[in-house]
GROMACS .gro file of C-alpha atoms in nm:
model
  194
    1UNK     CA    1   0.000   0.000   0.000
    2UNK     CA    2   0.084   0.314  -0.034
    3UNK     CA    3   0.006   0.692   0.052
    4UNK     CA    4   0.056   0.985  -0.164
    5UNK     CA    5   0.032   1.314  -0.141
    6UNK     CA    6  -0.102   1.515  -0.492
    7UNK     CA    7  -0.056   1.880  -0.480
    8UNK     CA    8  -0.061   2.209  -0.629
    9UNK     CA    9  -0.090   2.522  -0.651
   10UNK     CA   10  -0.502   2.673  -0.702
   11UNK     CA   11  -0.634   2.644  -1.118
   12UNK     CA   12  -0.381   2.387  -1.179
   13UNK     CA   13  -0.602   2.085  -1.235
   14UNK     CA   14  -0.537   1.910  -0.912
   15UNK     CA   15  -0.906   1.809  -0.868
   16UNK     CA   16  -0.886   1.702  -1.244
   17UNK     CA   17  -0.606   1.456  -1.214
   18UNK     CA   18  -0.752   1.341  -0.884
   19UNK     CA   19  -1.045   1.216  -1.069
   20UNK     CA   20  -0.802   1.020  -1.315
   21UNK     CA   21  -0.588   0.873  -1.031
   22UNK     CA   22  -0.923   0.757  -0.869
   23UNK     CA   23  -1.038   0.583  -1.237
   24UNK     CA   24  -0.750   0.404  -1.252
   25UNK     CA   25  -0.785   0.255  -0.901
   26UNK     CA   26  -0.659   0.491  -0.656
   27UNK     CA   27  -0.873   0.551  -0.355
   28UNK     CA   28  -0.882   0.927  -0.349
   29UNK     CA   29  -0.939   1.196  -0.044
   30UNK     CA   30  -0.960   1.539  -0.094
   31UNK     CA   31  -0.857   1.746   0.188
   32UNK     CA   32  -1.084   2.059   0.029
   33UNK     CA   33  -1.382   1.811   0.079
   34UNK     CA   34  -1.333   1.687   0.474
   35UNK     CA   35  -1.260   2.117   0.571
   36UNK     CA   36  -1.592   2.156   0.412
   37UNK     CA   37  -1.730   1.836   0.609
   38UNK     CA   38  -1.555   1.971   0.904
   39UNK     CA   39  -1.780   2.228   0.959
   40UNK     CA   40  -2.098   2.152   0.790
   41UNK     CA   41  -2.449   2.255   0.943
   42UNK     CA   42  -2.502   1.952   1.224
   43UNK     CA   43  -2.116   1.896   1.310
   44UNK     CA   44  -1.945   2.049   1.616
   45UNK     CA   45  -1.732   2.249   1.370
   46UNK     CA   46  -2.017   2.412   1.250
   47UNK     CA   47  -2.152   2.517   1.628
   48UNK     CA   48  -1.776   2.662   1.699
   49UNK     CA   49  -1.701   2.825   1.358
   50UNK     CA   50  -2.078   3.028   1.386
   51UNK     CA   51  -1.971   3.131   1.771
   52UNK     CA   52  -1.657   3.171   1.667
   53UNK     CA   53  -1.755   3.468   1.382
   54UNK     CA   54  -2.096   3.522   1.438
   55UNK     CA   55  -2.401   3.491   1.227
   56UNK     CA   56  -2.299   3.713   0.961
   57UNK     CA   57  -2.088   3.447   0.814
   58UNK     CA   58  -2.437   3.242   0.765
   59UNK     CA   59  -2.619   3.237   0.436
   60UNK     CA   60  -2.959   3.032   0.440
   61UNK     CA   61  -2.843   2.865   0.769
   62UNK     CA   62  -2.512   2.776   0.623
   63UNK     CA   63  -2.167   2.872   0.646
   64UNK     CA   64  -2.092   3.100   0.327
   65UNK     CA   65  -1.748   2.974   0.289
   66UNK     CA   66  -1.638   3.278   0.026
   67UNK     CA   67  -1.781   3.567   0.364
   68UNK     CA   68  -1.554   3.312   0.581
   69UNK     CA   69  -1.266   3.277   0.299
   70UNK     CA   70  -1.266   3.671   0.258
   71UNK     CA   71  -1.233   3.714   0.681
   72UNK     CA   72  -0.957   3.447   0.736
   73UNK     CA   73  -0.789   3.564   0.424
   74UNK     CA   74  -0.745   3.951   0.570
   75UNK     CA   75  -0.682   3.847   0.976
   76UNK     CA   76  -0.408   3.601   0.995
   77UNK     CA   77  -0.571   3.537   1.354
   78UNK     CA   78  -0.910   3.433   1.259
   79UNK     CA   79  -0.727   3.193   1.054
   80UNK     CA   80  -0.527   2.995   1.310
   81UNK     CA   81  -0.896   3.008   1.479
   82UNK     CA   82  -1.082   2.834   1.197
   83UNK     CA   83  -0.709   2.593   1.105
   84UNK     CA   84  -0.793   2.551   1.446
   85UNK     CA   85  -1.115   2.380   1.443
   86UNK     CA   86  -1.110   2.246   1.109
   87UNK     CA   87  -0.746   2.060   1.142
   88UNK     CA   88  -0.786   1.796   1.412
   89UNK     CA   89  -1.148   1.674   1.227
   90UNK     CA   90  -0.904   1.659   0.888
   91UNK     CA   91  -0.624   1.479   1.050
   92UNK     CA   92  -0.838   1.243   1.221
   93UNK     CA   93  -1.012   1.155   0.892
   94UNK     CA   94  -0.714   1.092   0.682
   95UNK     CA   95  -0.558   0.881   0.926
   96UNK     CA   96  -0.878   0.674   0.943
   97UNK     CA   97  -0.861   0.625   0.588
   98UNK     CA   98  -0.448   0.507   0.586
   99UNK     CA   99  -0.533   0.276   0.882
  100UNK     CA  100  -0.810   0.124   0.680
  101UNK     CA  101  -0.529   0.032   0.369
  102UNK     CA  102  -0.453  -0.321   0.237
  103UNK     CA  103  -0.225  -0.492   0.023
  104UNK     CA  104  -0.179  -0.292  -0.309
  105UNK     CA  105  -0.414  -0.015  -0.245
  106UNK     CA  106  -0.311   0.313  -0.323
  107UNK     CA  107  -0.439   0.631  -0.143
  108UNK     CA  108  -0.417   0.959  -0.354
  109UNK     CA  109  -0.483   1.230  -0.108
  110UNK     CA  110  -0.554   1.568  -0.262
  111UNK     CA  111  -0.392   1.845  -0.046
  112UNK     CA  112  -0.333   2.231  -0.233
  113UNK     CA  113  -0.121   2.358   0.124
  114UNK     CA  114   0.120   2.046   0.132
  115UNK     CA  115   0.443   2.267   0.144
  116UNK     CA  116   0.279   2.506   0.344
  117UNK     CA  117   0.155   2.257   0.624
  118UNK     CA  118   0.517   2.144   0.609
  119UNK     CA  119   0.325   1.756   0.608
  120UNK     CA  120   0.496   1.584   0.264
  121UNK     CA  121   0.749   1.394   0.537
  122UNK     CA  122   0.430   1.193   0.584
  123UNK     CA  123   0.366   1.065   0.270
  124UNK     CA  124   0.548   0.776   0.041
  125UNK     CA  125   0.536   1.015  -0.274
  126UNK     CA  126   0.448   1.355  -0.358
  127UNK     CA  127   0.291   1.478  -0.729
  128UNK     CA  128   0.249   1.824  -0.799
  129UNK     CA  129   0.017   1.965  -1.090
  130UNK     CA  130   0.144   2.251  -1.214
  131UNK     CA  131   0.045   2.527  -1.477
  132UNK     CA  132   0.115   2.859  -1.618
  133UNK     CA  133  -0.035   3.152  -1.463
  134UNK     CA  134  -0.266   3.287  -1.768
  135UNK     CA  135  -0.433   2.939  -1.770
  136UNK     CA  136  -0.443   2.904  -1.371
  137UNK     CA  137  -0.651   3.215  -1.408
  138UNK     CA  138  -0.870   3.171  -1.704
  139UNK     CA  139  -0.956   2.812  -1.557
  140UNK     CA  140  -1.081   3.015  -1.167
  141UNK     CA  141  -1.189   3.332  -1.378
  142UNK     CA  142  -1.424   3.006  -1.553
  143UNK     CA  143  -1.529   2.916  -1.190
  144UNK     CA  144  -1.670   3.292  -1.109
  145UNK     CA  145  -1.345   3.384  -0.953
  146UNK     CA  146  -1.283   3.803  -0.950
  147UNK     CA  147  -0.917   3.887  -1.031
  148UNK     CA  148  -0.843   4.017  -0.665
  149UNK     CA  149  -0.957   3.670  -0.534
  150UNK     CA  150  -0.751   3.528  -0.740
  151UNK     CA  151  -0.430   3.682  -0.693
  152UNK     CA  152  -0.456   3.686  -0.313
  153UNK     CA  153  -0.493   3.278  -0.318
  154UNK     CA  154  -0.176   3.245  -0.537
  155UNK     CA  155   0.016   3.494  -0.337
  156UNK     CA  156  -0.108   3.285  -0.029
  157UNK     CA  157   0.011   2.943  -0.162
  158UNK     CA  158   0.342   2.808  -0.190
  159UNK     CA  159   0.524   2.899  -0.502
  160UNK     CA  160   0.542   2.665  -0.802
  161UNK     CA  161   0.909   2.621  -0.758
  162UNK     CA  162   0.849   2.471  -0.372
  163UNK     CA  163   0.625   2.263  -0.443
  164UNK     CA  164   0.859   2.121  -0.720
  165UNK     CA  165   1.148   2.107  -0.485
  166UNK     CA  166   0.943   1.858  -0.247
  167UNK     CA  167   0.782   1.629  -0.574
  168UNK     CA  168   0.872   1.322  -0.636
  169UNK     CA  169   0.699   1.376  -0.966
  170UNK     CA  170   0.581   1.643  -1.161
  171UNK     CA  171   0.284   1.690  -1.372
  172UNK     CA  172   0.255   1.981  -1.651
  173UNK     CA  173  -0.133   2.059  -1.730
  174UNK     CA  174  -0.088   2.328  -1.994
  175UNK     CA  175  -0.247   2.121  -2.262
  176UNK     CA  176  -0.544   1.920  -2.332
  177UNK     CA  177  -0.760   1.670  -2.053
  178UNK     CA  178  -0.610   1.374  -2.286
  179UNK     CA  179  -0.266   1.509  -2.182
  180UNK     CA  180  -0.297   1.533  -1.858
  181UNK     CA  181  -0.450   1.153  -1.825
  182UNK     CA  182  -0.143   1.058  -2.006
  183UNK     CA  183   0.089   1.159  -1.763
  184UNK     CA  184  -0.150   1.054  -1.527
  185UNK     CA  185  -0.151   0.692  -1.680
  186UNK     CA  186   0.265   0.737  -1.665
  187UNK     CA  187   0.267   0.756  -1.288
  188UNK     CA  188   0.050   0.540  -1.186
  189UNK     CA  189   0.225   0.273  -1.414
  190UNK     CA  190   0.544   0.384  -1.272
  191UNK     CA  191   0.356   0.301  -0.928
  192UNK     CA  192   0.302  -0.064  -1.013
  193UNK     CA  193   0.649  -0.112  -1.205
  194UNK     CA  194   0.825  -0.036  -0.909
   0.00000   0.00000   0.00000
């Protein structure tokens, strides 16, 4: 079994190759997905993230993750407060899911901060996705992204060039979906040659 760790930086197709890992038999997490679970209406994350900020973070009796995003994103505090909360339920998660591993399975855990939680010790191998800036922002402009939103998550991520330095392997995704399965298809045969 293994556990890897699939990174990069925000527009760069992470989610994308995910999928493909998970098609060719990888048993995928997505770190995104169990923050949001972490503090969905019903969960104790929920109750302390609403006490936490106060009801103006609420939209239809949910958390509106872009009025939270656009706090924690402008108070460095608030965001240790919410990393806080939402960590522990992550961590506990994930390490749920490695105990569960047998034999040849292969978990393919999707994680954008990987340099920046300083975690990638903790994993057997490390892919980052990577892409040029113009199509990292047409792809989140695509998504309803505005410009400033954009640009303050890249500046907040790690730089393309870290997360490279801590790879094991590196995936371009400047061209086509077929392209990126290719490379895709390379690793994961790489996986099961070794």
């Amino acid at each position: 079994m293994r556990v890897i760790a699939l990174t990069g930086g925000i527009g760069c197709g992470k989610s994308l190759a995910a999928q493909y890992f998970a098609e060719l038999g990888g048993l995928g997490i997505d770190a995104d997905q169990l923050a949001r679970a972490a503090i969905e209406r019903g969960s104790d994350g929920f109750d302390e993230v609403v006490t936490l900020f106060g009801d103006s973070i609420l939209k239809d009796g949910n958390i509106d993750r872009r009025v939270l995003g656009e706090i924690v994103f402008k108070d460095p505090k608030a965001k240790v407060a919410l990393e806080n909360i939402i960590h522990p339920f992550v961590r506990r998660e994930f390490e749920e899911a490695v105990a569960s591993l047998k034999g040849d399975d292969v978990l393919v855990y999707e994680i954008p901060l990987l340099f920046e939680s300083k975690s990638h010790e903790r994993f057997d191998l490390v892919i980052t996705v990577e892409a040029e800036l113009e199509n990292r922002v047409a792809r989140l402009r695509d998504r309803g992204m505005h410009i400033s939103e954009i640009e303050g998550r890249i500046a907040a991520q790690a730089t393309r060039e870290q997360r490279i330095e801590i790879a094991d392997f590196l995936i371009e995704n400047d061209g086509s979906e077929d392209e990126l399965l290719r490379q895709v298809e390379n690793i994961w045969d790489s996986l099961h040659d070794s």
